[in-house]
mmCIF file of N, CA and C in Angstrom:
data_model
loop_
_atom_site.group_PDB
_atom_site.id
_atom_site.type_symbol
_atom_site.label_atom_id
_atom_site.label_comp_id
_atom_site.label_asym_id
_atom_site.label_seq_id
_atom_site.Cartn_x
_atom_site.Cartn_y
_atom_site.Cartn_z
ATOM 1 N N MET H 283 114.073 -66.785 35.029
ATOM 2 C CA MET H 283 113.351 -65.597 34.836
ATOM 3 C C MET H 283 112.319 -66.059 34.614
ATOM 4 N N ALA H 284 111.238 -65.106 34.819
ATOM 5 C CA ALA H 284 110.061 -65.048 34.383
ATOM 6 C C ALA H 284 109.695 -64.820 32.757
ATOM 7 N N THR H 285 108.611 -65.330 32.013
ATOM 8 C CA THR H 285 108.221 -65.383 31.335
ATOM 9 C C THR H 285 107.962 -63.853 30.972
ATOM 10 N N ARG H 286 108.046 -62.913 29.910
ATOM 11 C CA ARG H 286 108.333 -62.159 29.396
ATOM 12 C C ARG H 286 106.681 -61.675 28.548
ATOM 13 N N LEU H 287 105.773 -61.474 28.632
ATOM 14 C CA LEU H 287 104.463 -61.183 27.317
ATOM 15 C C LEU H 287 105.258 -60.230 26.172
ATOM 16 N N GLY H 288 104.664 -60.247 25.254
ATOM 17 C CA GLY H 288 104.710 -59.118 24.246
ATOM 18 C C GLY H 288 103.494 -58.011 24.484
ATOM 19 N N MET H 289 103.088 -58.385 25.221
ATOM 20 C CA MET H 289 102.216 -57.249 25.656
ATOM 21 C C MET H 289 102.411 -56.066 26.511
ATOM 22 N N ASP H 290 103.288 -57.037 27.611
ATOM 23 C CA ASP H 290 103.812 -55.932 28.323
ATOM 24 C C ASP H 290 104.987 -55.057 27.968
ATOM 25 N N ALA H 291 106.016 -55.562 26.699
ATOM 26 C CA ALA H 291 106.670 -54.491 26.431
ATOM 27 C C ALA H 291 106.017 -53.109 25.851
ATOM 28 N N VAL H 292 107.056 -52.827 25.748
ATOM 29 C CA VAL H 292 106.785 -51.070 25.052
ATOM 30 C C VAL H 292 107.883 -50.200 24.346
ATOM 31 N N LEU H 293 107.390 -49.793 22.912
ATOM 32 C CA LEU H 293 108.115 -48.702 22.054
ATOM 33 C C LEU H 293 108.271 -47.240 22.628
ATOM 34 N N GLN H 294 109.130 -47.110 23.540
ATOM 35 C CA GLN H 294 109.490 -45.574 24.071
ATOM 36 C C GLN H 294 109.625 -44.884 22.419
ATOM 37 N N TYR H 295 109.542 -43.197 22.918
ATOM 38 C CA TYR H 295 109.903 -42.289 22.094
ATOM 39 C C TYR H 295 110.345 -41.210 22.726
ATOM 40 N N ASP H 296 111.378 -40.420 21.779
ATOM 41 C CA ASP H 296 111.887 -39.140 22.523
ATOM 42 C C ASP H 296 111.831 -38.040 21.073
ATOM 43 N N ALA H 297 111.009 -37.796 20.677
ATOM 44 C CA ALA H 297 110.813 -37.087 19.596
ATOM 45 C C ALA H 297 112.027 -35.686 19.145
ATOM 46 N N ALA H 298 112.936 -35.726 20.072
ATOM 47 C CA ALA H 298 113.626 -34.423 20.768
ATOM 48 C C ALA H 298 115.109 -35.542 20.133
ATOM 49 N N GLY H 299 115.715 -36.372 20.584
ATOM 50 C CA GLY H 299 116.120 -37.724 20.311
ATOM 51 C C GLY H 299 117.121 -38.065 21.518
ATOM 52 N N VAL H 300 117.875 -38.749 21.203
ATOM 53 C CA VAL H 300 118.091 -40.047 22.636
ATOM 54 C C VAL H 300 118.704 -38.902 23.292
ATOM 55 N N ALA H 301 119.637 -37.990 23.132
ATOM 56 C CA ALA H 301 120.367 -36.768 24.167
ATOM 57 C C ALA H 301 119.174 -35.944 25.400
ATOM 58 N N ASN H 302 117.985 -36.503 24.858
ATOM 59 C CA ASN H 302 116.780 -35.182 25.462
ATOM 60 C C ASN H 302 116.580 -36.063 26.329
ATOM 61 N N ASP H 303 116.529 -37.366 26.825
ATOM 62 C CA ASP H 303 116.611 -38.375 27.588
ATOM 63 C C ASP H 303 115.218 -38.285 27.717
ATOM 64 N N SER H 304 114.345 -38.068 27.306
ATOM 65 C CA SER H 304 112.705 -37.888 28.326
ATOM 66 C C SER H 304 111.508 -38.829 27.201
ATOM 67 N N PHE H 305 112.042 -40.512 27.500
ATOM 68 C CA PHE H 305 110.484 -41.106 26.769
ATOM 69 C C PHE H 305 109.586 -40.843 27.659
ATOM 70 N N THR H 306 108.445 -41.645 26.368
ATOM 71 C CA THR H 306 107.694 -41.488 26.854
ATOM 72 C C THR H 306 106.950 -42.841 25.730
ATOM 73 N N ALA H 307 105.617 -43.626 26.302
ATOM 74 C CA ALA H 307 105.830 -44.958 25.900
ATOM 75 C C ALA H 307 104.887 -44.760 24.364
ATOM 76 N N LEU H 308 104.724 -44.741 23.439
ATOM 77 C CA LEU H 308 104.182 -44.908 21.988
ATOM 78 C C LEU H 308 102.788 -45.799 21.849
ATOM 79 N N THR H 309 102.209 -45.403 22.619
ATOM 80 C CA THR H 309 100.841 -45.882 22.757
ATOM 81 C C THR H 309 99.975 -46.694 21.396
ATOM 82 N N ALA H 310 100.425 -45.844 20.576
ATOM 83 C CA ALA H 310 99.832 -46.293 19.646
ATOM 84 C C ALA H 310 100.206 -47.601 18.584
ATOM 85 N N ALA H 311 101.281 -47.898 19.213
ATOM 86 C CA ALA H 311 101.981 -49.021 18.560
ATOM 87 C C ALA H 311 101.179 -50.448 19.148
ATOM 88 N N ARG H 312 101.404 -51.166 17.911
ATOM 89 C CA ARG H 312 100.876 -52.689 18.468
ATOM 90 C C ARG H 312 102.177 -53.697 17.788
ATOM 91 N N ASP H 313 101.992 -55.022 17.030
ATOM 92 C CA ASP H 313 103.169 -55.453 16.781
ATOM 93 C C ASP H 313 103.898 -54.914 16.602
ATOM 94 N N VAL H 314 105.105 -55.531 17.308
ATOM 95 C CA VAL H 314 106.450 -54.624 17.393
ATOM 96 C C VAL H 314 107.723 -55.681 17.691
ATOM 97 N N THR H 315 109.131 -55.218 16.121
ATOM 98 C CA THR H 315 109.859 -56.371 16.473
ATOM 99 C C THR H 315 111.060 -55.168 16.392
ATOM 100 N N PHE H 316 112.079 -55.770 17.162
ATOM 101 C CA PHE H 316 113.179 -54.836 17.492
ATOM 102 C C PHE H 316 114.293 -56.420 16.576
ATOM 103 N N SER H 317 115.372 -55.837 16.006
ATOM 104 C CA SER H 317 115.853 -56.785 15.440
ATOM 105 C C SER H 317 117.245 -56.357 15.775
ATOM 106 N N MET H 318 118.796 -57.461 15.628
ATOM 107 C CA MET H 318 120.297 -56.572 16.109
ATOM 108 C C MET H 318 120.738 -58.070 15.259
ATOM 109 N N THR H 319 121.578 -57.046 13.928
ATOM 110 C CA THR H 319 122.425 -58.125 13.169
ATOM 111 C C THR H 319 124.041 -57.458 13.638
ATOM 112 N N VAL H 320 124.817 -58.170 12.890
ATOM 113 C CA VAL H 320 125.824 -57.477 12.517
ATOM 114 C C VAL H 320 127.001 -58.394 11.195
ATOM 115 N N ALA H 321 127.385 -57.407 10.608
ATOM 116 C CA ALA H 321 127.975 -57.706 9.240
ATOM 117 C C ALA H 321 129.231 -58.987 9.858
ATOM 118 N N GLU H 322 130.000 -59.300 8.678
ATOM 119 C CA GLU H 322 130.936 -60.116 9.136
ATOM 120 C C GLU H 322 131.691 -60.161 8.250
ATOM 121 N N ALA H 323 133.391 -60.112 8.418
ATOM 122 C CA ALA H 323 134.505 -60.122 7.389
ATOM 123 C C ALA H 323 134.952 -61.922 7.363
ATOM 124 N N ASP H 324 135.227 -61.765 6.350
ATOM 125 C CA ASP H 324 135.707 -63.698 6.119
ATOM 126 C C ASP H 324 137.275 -63.393 6.099
ATOM 127 N N VAL H 325 137.424 -64.104 7.514
ATOM 128 C CA VAL H 325 139.160 -64.238 7.519
ATOM 129 C C VAL H 325 139.709 -65.562 7.724
ATOM 130 N N THR H 326 139.226 -66.198 6.122
ATOM 131 C CA THR H 326 139.785 -67.658 6.352
ATOM 132 C C THR H 326 140.927 -67.795 5.817
ATOM 133 N N ASP H 327 141.739 -68.609 6.139
ATOM 134 C CA ASP H 327 143.298 -68.440 5.721
ATOM 135 C C ASP H 327 143.591 -70.405 5.774
ATOM 136 N N ARG H 328 144.422 -70.821 4.813
ATOM 137 C CA ARG H 328 144.893 -72.047 5.133
ATOM 138 C C ARG H 328 145.309 -73.076 6.298
ATOM 139 N N GLY H 329 145.403 -71.915 7.298
ATOM 140 C CA GLY H 329 145.990 -72.348 9.034
ATOM 141 C C GLY H 329 144.113 -72.734 9.731
ATOM 142 N N ASN H 330 142.987 -72.654 9.104
ATOM 143 C CA ASN H 330 141.990 -72.331 10.058
ATOM 144 C C ASN H 330 141.847 -74.272 9.327
ATOM 145 N N GLY H 331 142.426 -75.415 9.452
ATOM 146 C CA GLY H 331 142.054 -77.005 8.884
ATOM 147 C C GLY H 331 141.120 -76.966 8.111
ATOM 148 N N GLY H 332 140.380 -75.884 7.282
ATOM 149 C CA GLY H 332 139.321 -75.792 6.228
ATOM 150 C C GLY H 332 138.195 -75.904 6.600
ATOM 151 N N TRP H 333 138.130 -74.834 7.250
ATOM 152 C CA TRP H 333 136.726 -74.121 8.153
ATOM 153 C C TRP H 333 137.150 -72.810 7.400
ATOM 154 N N ARG H 334 135.805 -72.042 6.831
ATOM 155 C CA ARG H 334 135.633 -70.495 6.737
ATOM 156 C C ARG H 334 135.862 -70.508 8.304
ATOM 157 N N ALA H 335 136.101 -68.650 8.124
ATOM 158 C CA ALA H 335 136.388 -68.236 9.427
ATOM 159 C C ALA H 335 136.189 -66.686 9.306
ATOM 160 N N VAL H 336 135.099 -65.975 10.545
ATOM 161 C CA VAL H 336 134.477 -64.795 9.880
ATOM 162 C C VAL H 336 134.894 -63.778 11.485
ATOM 163 N N VAL H 337 134.952 -63.030 11.424
ATOM 164 C CA VAL H 337 134.793 -62.274 12.207
ATOM 165 C C VAL H 337 133.593 -61.280 12.422
ATOM 166 N N ALA H 338 133.324 -60.355 13.424
ATOM 167 C CA ALA H 338 131.737 -59.652 12.973
ATOM 168 C C ALA H 338 132.255 -58.223 13.228
ATOM 169 N N THR H 339 132.098 -57.437 12.277
ATOM 170 C CA THR H 339 132.010 -56.269 12.038
ATOM 171 C C THR H 339 131.213 -54.908 12.276
ATOM 172 N N LEU H 340 130.555 -54.371 11.719
ATOM 173 C CA LEU H 340 129.435 -53.590 12.121
ATOM 174 C C LEU H 340 128.398 -54.157 12.648
ATOM 175 N N LYS H 341 127.332 -53.801 13.654
ATOM 176 C CA LYS H 341 126.181 -53.997 14.281
ATOM 177 C C LYS H 341 124.821 -53.444 13.237
ATOM 178 N N GLU H 342 123.667 -53.953 13.419
ATOM 179 C CA GLU H 342 122.864 -52.568 12.684
ATOM 180 C C GLU H 342 121.434 -53.375 13.888
ATOM 181 N N ALA H 343 120.873 -51.691 14.054
ATOM 182 C CA ALA H 343 119.365 -52.450 14.477
ATOM 183 C C ALA H 343 118.379 -51.444 14.013
ATOM 184 N N GLU H 344 116.976 -52.573 14.143
ATOM 185 C CA GLU H 344 115.788 -51.900 13.326
ATOM 186 C C GLU H 344 114.679 -52.275 14.397
ATOM 187 N N VAL H 345 113.840 -51.255 14.135
ATOM 188 C CA VAL H 345 112.469 -51.680 14.809
ATOM 189 C C VAL H 345 111.333 -51.425 13.625
ATOM 190 N N SER H 346 110.319 -52.527 13.993
ATOM 191 C CA SER H 346 109.711 -52.114 12.939
ATOM 192 C C SER H 346 108.609 -52.204 13.696
ATOM 193 N N GLY H 347 106.851 -52.017 12.668
ATOM 194 C CA GLY H 347 105.936 -52.806 13.507
ATOM 195 C C GLY H 347 104.740 -52.210 13.155
ATOM 196 N N GLU H 348 103.200 -52.015 13.738
ATOM 197 C CA GLU H 348 102.378 -51.364 13.163
ATOM 198 C C GLU H 348 101.834 -50.418 14.333
ATOM 199 N N LEU H 349 101.441 -49.539 13.572
ATOM 200 C CA LEU H 349 100.596 -48.578 14.586
ATOM 201 C C LEU H 349 98.732 -48.442 13.882
ATOM 202 N N ILE H 350 98.236 -47.863 15.247
ATOM 203 C CA ILE H 350 96.894 -47.597 15.174
ATOM 204 C C ILE H 350 96.637 -46.648 14.207
ATOM 205 N N TRP H 351 96.592 -46.004 13.424
ATOM 206 C CA TRP H 351 95.958 -44.485 12.525
ATOM 207 C C TRP H 351 95.494 -43.254 13.503
ATOM 208 N N ASP H 352 95.792 -42.521 14.013
ATOM 209 C CA ASP H 352 95.920 -41.873 15.181
ATOM 210 C C ASP H 352 96.064 -40.448 14.823
ATOM 211 N N ASP H 353 95.831 -39.252 14.470
ATOM 212 C CA ASP H 353 97.355 -38.416 14.065
ATOM 213 C C ASP H 353 96.552 -37.307 15.062
ATOM 214 N N THR H 354 95.754 -37.354 16.387
ATOM 215 C CA THR H 354 95.915 -36.744 17.921
ATOM 216 C C THR H 354 96.471 -37.130 18.827
ATOM 217 N N ASN H 355 97.347 -38.726 18.818
ATOM 218 C CA ASN H 355 98.277 -39.585 19.950
ATOM 219 C C ASN H 355 99.664 -38.823 19.364
ATOM 220 N N ALA H 356 100.524 -38.565 20.510
ATOM 221 C CA ALA H 356 101.892 -37.629 20.075
ATOM 222 C C ALA H 356 102.256 -38.375 19.697
ATOM 223 N N GLY H 357 102.683 -39.828 19.867
ATOM 224 C CA GLY H 357 103.985 -40.738 19.587
ATOM 225 C C GLY H 357 103.606 -40.987 18.024
ATOM 226 N N PHE H 358 102.369 -41.146 17.962
ATOM 227 C CA PHE H 358 102.122 -41.447 16.198
ATOM 228 C C PHE H 358 102.418 -40.221 15.072
ATOM 229 N N THR H 359 102.325 -39.013 15.604
ATOM 230 C CA THR H 359 102.855 -37.779 14.696
ATOM 231 C C THR H 359 104.108 -37.787 14.934
ATOM 232 N N ALA H 360 104.957 -37.447 15.842
ATOM 233 C CA ALA H 360 106.631 -38.015 16.194
ATOM 234 C C ALA H 360 106.986 -38.911 15.579
ATOM 235 N N LEU H 361 106.383 -39.676 15.044
ATOM 236 C CA LEU H 361 107.173 -41.254 14.175
ATOM 237 C C LEU H 361 106.741 -40.590 12.767
ATOM 238 N N ARG H 362 105.773 -39.851 12.314
ATOM 239 C CA ARG H 362 105.447 -39.566 11.099
ATOM 240 C C ARG H 362 105.785 -38.648 10.900
ATOM 241 N N ASP H 363 106.332 -37.457 11.512
ATOM 242 C CA ASP H 363 106.714 -36.459 11.290
ATOM 243 C C ASP H 363 108.797 -36.442 11.123
ATOM 244 N N ALA H 364 109.125 -37.723 11.978
ATOM 245 C CA ALA H 364 110.211 -37.862 11.820
ATOM 246 C C ALA H 364 110.573 -38.147 10.023
ATOM 247 N N PHE H 365 109.547 -39.094 10.003
ATOM 248 C CA PHE H 365 109.718 -39.504 8.882
ATOM 249 C C PHE H 365 109.846 -38.574 7.426
ATOM 250 N N LEU H 366 108.640 -37.784 7.570
ATOM 251 C CA LEU H 366 108.263 -36.456 6.657
ATOM 252 C C LEU H 366 109.385 -35.679 6.655
ATOM 253 N N ASN H 367 110.375 -35.799 7.731
ATOM 254 C CA ASN H 367 110.858 -34.539 7.623
ATOM 255 C C ASN H 367 112.409 -34.955 8.111
ATOM 256 N N ASN H 368 113.032 -36.610 7.603
ATOM 257 C CA ASN H 368 114.018 -37.063 7.243
ATOM 258 C C ASN H 368 115.099 -36.774 8.407
ATOM 259 N N THR H 369 114.184 -36.742 9.787
ATOM 260 C CA THR H 369 114.834 -36.170 11.186
ATOM 261 C C THR H 369 115.034 -37.421 11.484
ATOM 262 N N ALA H 370 115.678 -37.761 12.588
ATOM 263 C CA ALA H 370 116.041 -38.747 14.072
ATOM 264 C C ALA H 370 114.853 -38.589 14.851
ATOM 265 N N ILE H 371 114.621 -39.640 15.231
ATOM 266 C CA ILE H 371 113.747 -40.050 16.591
ATOM 267 C C ILE H 371 114.007 -40.849 17.552
ATOM 268 N N GLY H 372 114.398 -40.899 18.848
ATOM 269 C CA GLY H 372 115.175 -41.523 19.462
ATOM 270 C C GLY H 372 113.608 -42.734 20.273
ATOM 271 N N LEU H 373 114.380 -43.613 19.774
ATOM 272 C CA LEU H 373 113.025 -45.349 19.788
ATOM 273 C C LEU H 373 114.309 -45.956 21.124
ATOM 274 N N TRP H 374 113.107 -46.468 22.203
ATOM 275 C CA TRP H 374 114.084 -47.275 22.838
ATOM 276 C C TRP H 374 112.781 -48.660 23.293
ATOM 277 N N PRO H 375 113.342 -49.688 22.621
ATOM 278 C CA PRO H 375 112.028 -50.681 22.678
ATOM 279 C C PRO H 375 112.604 -51.808 23.934
ATOM 280 N N VAL H 376 111.243 -51.432 25.094
ATOM 281 C CA VAL H 376 111.693 -51.954 26.379
ATOM 282 C C VAL H 376 110.770 -53.240 26.534
ATOM 283 N N ASP H 377 111.812 -54.615 27.097
ATOM 284 C CA ASP H 377 110.972 -55.633 27.153
ATOM 285 C C ASP H 377 110.068 -55.534 28.400
ATOM 286 N N HIS H 378 110.462 -55.286 29.515
ATOM 287 C CA HIS H 378 109.366 -54.955 30.243
ATOM 288 C C HIS H 378 109.714 -53.862 31.285
ATOM 289 N N PRO H 379 109.221 -52.561 31.042
ATOM 290 C CA PRO H 379 109.588 -51.878 32.231
ATOM 291 C C PRO H 379 109.186 -51.553 33.479
ATOM 292 N N GLY H 380 108.205 -52.730 33.976
ATOM 293 C CA GLY H 380 107.387 -52.922 35.244
ATOM 294 C C GLY H 380 108.724 -53.707 36.000
ATOM 295 N N THR H 381 109.342 -54.338 35.661
ATOM 296 C CA THR H 381 110.474 -55.005 36.219
ATOM 297 C C THR H 381 111.733 -54.911 35.568
ATOM 298 N N GLY H 382 112.011 -53.976 35.245
ATOM 299 C CA GLY H 382 113.317 -53.736 35.042
ATOM 300 C C GLY H 382 113.635 -53.865 34.005
ATOM 301 N N GLY H 383 112.934 -53.290 32.290
ATOM 302 C CA GLY H 383 113.008 -54.219 31.354
ATOM 303 C C GLY H 383 114.860 -53.711 30.251
ATOM 304 N N GLN H 384 114.648 -54.009 29.497
ATOM 305 C CA GLN H 384 115.813 -53.809 28.315
ATOM 306 C C GLN H 384 115.845 -53.368 27.361
ATOM 307 N N GLY H 385 116.950 -52.333 26.821
ATOM 308 C CA GLY H 385 116.607 -52.911 25.005
ATOM 309 C C GLY H 385 117.811 -51.530 24.673
ATOM 310 N N LEU H 386 117.774 -51.633 23.484
ATOM 311 C CA LEU H 386 118.460 -50.760 22.406
ATOM 312 C C LEU H 386 117.998 -48.694 22.518
ATOM 313 N N LYS H 387 118.857 -48.108 23.416
ATOM 314 C CA LYS H 387 118.504 -47.024 23.306
ATOM 315 C C LYS H 387 118.722 -46.108 22.327
ATOM 316 N N ALA H 388 118.520 -45.105 21.167
ATOM 317 C CA ALA H 388 119.376 -44.933 20.009
ATOM 318 C C ALA H 388 118.126 -43.893 19.170
ATOM 319 N N ASP H 389 119.004 -43.073 18.704
ATOM 320 C CA ASP H 389 117.890 -42.539 17.229
ATOM 321 C C ASP H 389 117.837 -43.205 16.189
ATOM 322 N N TYR H 390 117.079 -43.311 16.289
ATOM 323 C CA TYR H 390 116.595 -44.314 14.565
ATOM 324 C C TYR H 390 116.162 -43.003 13.828
ATOM 325 N N MET H 391 116.213 -43.581 11.720
ATOM 326 C CA MET H 391 115.740 -42.733 11.248
ATOM 327 C C MET H 391 114.340 -43.749 10.687
ATOM 328 N N VAL H 392 113.489 -42.857 10.585
ATOM 329 C CA VAL H 392 112.269 -43.814 9.865
ATOM 330 C C VAL H 392 112.257 -43.502 8.692
ATOM 331 N N THR H 393 112.657 -45.242 8.264
ATOM 332 C CA THR H 393 112.501 -45.535 6.608
ATOM 333 C C THR H 393 111.052 -46.100 5.680
ATOM 334 N N GLU H 394 110.505 -46.291 6.664
ATOM 335 C CA GLU H 394 109.394 -46.461 6.071
ATOM 336 C C GLU H 394 108.184 -46.560 6.615
ATOM 337 N N PHE H 395 107.116 -45.658 6.256
ATOM 338 C CA PHE H 395 105.802 -45.149 7.144
ATOM 339 C C PHE H 395 104.546 -45.623 6.029
ATOM 340 N N SER H 396 103.871 -46.773 5.840
ATOM 341 C CA SER H 396 102.871 -47.078 5.037
ATOM 342 C C SER H 396 101.536 -47.362 5.210
ATOM 343 N N ARG H 397 100.478 -46.445 5.091
ATOM 344 C CA ARG H 397 99.285 -47.063 5.731
ATOM 345 C C ARG H 397 98.556 -47.926 5.141
ATOM 346 N N GLU H 398 97.793 -49.058 6.058
ATOM 347 C CA GLU H 398 97.287 -49.817 4.980
ATOM 348 C C GLU H 398 95.312 -49.714 5.255
ATOM 349 N N GLU H 399 94.785 -49.560 4.664
ATOM 350 C CA GLU H 399 93.560 -48.971 4.534
ATOM 351 C C GLU H 399 92.348 -50.520 4.127
ATOM 352 N N SER H 400 92.649 -51.270 5.023
ATOM 353 C CA SER H 400 92.212 -52.713 5.314
ATOM 354 C C SER H 400 90.078 -52.089 4.913
ATOM 355 N N LEU H 401 89.353 -52.703 4.294
ATOM 356 C CA LEU H 401 87.746 -52.304 4.549
ATOM 357 C C LEU H 401 87.095 -53.052 5.561
ATOM 358 N N GLU H 402 87.343 -54.232 6.397
ATOM 359 C CA GLU H 402 87.417 -54.612 7.583
ATOM 360 C C GLU H 402 88.174 -54.360 8.740
ATOM 361 N N ASP H 403 88.939 -53.198 8.920
ATOM 362 C CA ASP H 403 89.843 -53.434 10.013
ATOM 363 C C ASP H 403 89.635 -51.970 9.707
ATOM 364 N N HIS H 404 90.194 -51.389 10.975
ATOM 365 C CA HIS H 404 90.812 -49.567 11.459
ATOM 366 C C HIS H 404 92.114 -49.851 10.170
ATOM 367 N N ILE H 405 92.525 -48.303 10.274
ATOM 368 C CA ILE H 405 93.665 -47.812 9.967
ATOM 369 C C ILE H 405 94.650 -48.049 10.200
ATOM 370 N N LYS H 406 96.087 -48.647 9.377
ATOM 371 C CA LYS H 406 97.470 -49.059 10.158
ATOM 372 C C LYS H 406 98.286 -48.556 9.559
ATOM 373 N N VAL H 407 99.555 -48.521 10.261
ATOM 374 C CA VAL H 407 100.260 -47.763 9.665
ATOM 375 C C VAL H 407 101.701 -48.797 9.827
ATOM 376 N N SER H 408 102.310 -49.559 8.608
ATOM 377 C CA SER H 408 103.313 -50.286 9.057
ATOM 378 C C SER H 408 104.807 -49.321 8.984
ATOM 379 N N PHE H 409 105.641 -49.049 10.370
ATOM 380 C CA PHE H 409 106.942 -48.833 9.804
ATOM 381 C C PHE H 409 108.128 -49.191 10.397
ATOM 382 N N THR H 410 108.839 -48.897 9.671
ATOM 383 C CA THR H 410 110.519 -49.496 9.973
ATOM 384 C C THR H 410 111.671 -48.018 10.380
ATOM 385 N N ALA H 411 112.275 -48.057 11.420
ATOM 386 C CA ALA H 411 113.281 -47.453 11.490
ATOM 387 C C ALA H 411 114.668 -47.934 12.007
ATOM 388 N N LYS H 412 115.745 -47.698 11.154
ATOM 389 C CA LYS H 412 117.005 -48.158 11.554
ATOM 390 C C LYS H 412 118.067 -46.832 12.190
ATOM 391 N N VAL H 413 118.935 -47.191 13.548
ATOM 392 C CA VAL H 413 120.029 -46.651 13.503
ATOM 393 C C VAL H 413 120.538 -45.583 12.872
ATOM 394 N N THR H 414 120.841 -44.401 13.170
ATOM 395 C CA THR H 414 120.589 -43.435 12.129
ATOM 396 C C THR H 414 122.218 -42.867 13.559
ATOM 397 N N ARG H 415 123.259 -42.185 12.748
ATOM 398 C CA ARG H 415 124.008 -41.432 12.758
ATOM 399 C C ARG H 415 123.513 -40.418 14.162
ATOM 400 N N SER H 416 124.424 -40.206 14.650
ATOM 401 C CA SER H 416 123.811 -39.338 16.054
ATOM 402 C C SER H 416 125.538 -38.850 16.761
ATOM 403 N N ALA H 417 124.827 -37.909 17.714
ATOM 404 C CA ALA H 417 125.796 -36.982 18.569
ATOM 405 C C ALA H 417 126.464 -38.126 20.086
ATOM 406 N N THR H 418 125.188 -38.790 20.223
ATOM 407 C CA THR H 418 125.260 -39.756 21.628
ATOM 408 C C THR H 418 124.771 -40.994 20.343
ATOM 409 N N ALA H 419 125.796 -42.281 20.964
ATOM 410 C CA ALA H 419 126.157 -43.534 20.172
ATOM 411 C C ALA H 419 125.105 -44.585 21.074
ATOM 412 N N PRO H 420 124.179 -45.641 20.387
ATOM 413 C CA PRO H 420 123.628 -46.279 20.344
ATOM 414 C C PRO H 420 124.216 -47.332 21.690
ATOM 415 N N VAL H 421 123.259 -47.558 22.978
ATOM 416 C CA VAL H 421 123.522 -48.010 24.853
ATOM 417 C C VAL H 421 122.200 -48.718 24.797
ATOM 418 N N TRP H 422 122.492 -50.449 25.264
ATOM 419 C CA TRP H 422 121.517 -50.983 25.519
ATOM 420 C C TRP H 422 121.986 -50.102 27.197
ATOM 421 N N ALA H 423 120.386 -50.465 27.376
ATOM 422 C CA ALA H 423 120.340 -49.635 28.462
ATOM 423 C C ALA H 423 118.967 -50.531 28.945
ATOM 424 N N SER H 424 118.594 -50.073 30.768
ATOM 425 C CA SER H 424 117.450 -50.731 31.312
ATOM 426 C C SER H 424 116.681 -49.943 31.885
ATOM 427 N N ILE H 425 116.140 -49.787 32.386
ATOM 428 C CA ILE H 425 114.758 -49.236 33.711
ATOM 429 C C ILE H 425 114.861 -50.120 34.825
ATOM 430 N N PRO H 426 115.612 -49.133 35.862
ATOM 431 C CA PRO H 426 115.442 -49.867 36.922
ATOM 432 C C PRO H 426 113.680 -50.253 37.495
ATOM 433 N N ALA H 427 113.933 -51.666 38.015
ATOM 434 C CA ALA H 427 112.504 -52.341 38.426
ATOM 435 C C ALA H 427 111.990 -51.372 39.425
#
């Protein structure tokens, strides 16, 4: 597999949600982090030879990052409006769309939208979005090469 650079990754969004399936690149995005975790249940018993044992339970996914403050950018305003209105937004962090990239396509709830106003830099926004309840279940999806 070839090396994939972070600058080639794309955070896609659909303000109408995943069911609409009309994703567009969120061009105002800068550094983006995509993480998935799974909770665990302790299933240790005396027959496990002295080892703690766990099984996976519920998964979580989160997208966080920075945006350039640009209220004329449609992706920026879609993320901001999703936060202000407590509405879901479809997000799809794709590792490399030009060569058949992949990522978790899901509806997310924006849980943080914080503005940073540094004296020596442009205004930025830190955001966090987490998978939310939706009629369309999250799916690991690929873009054809």
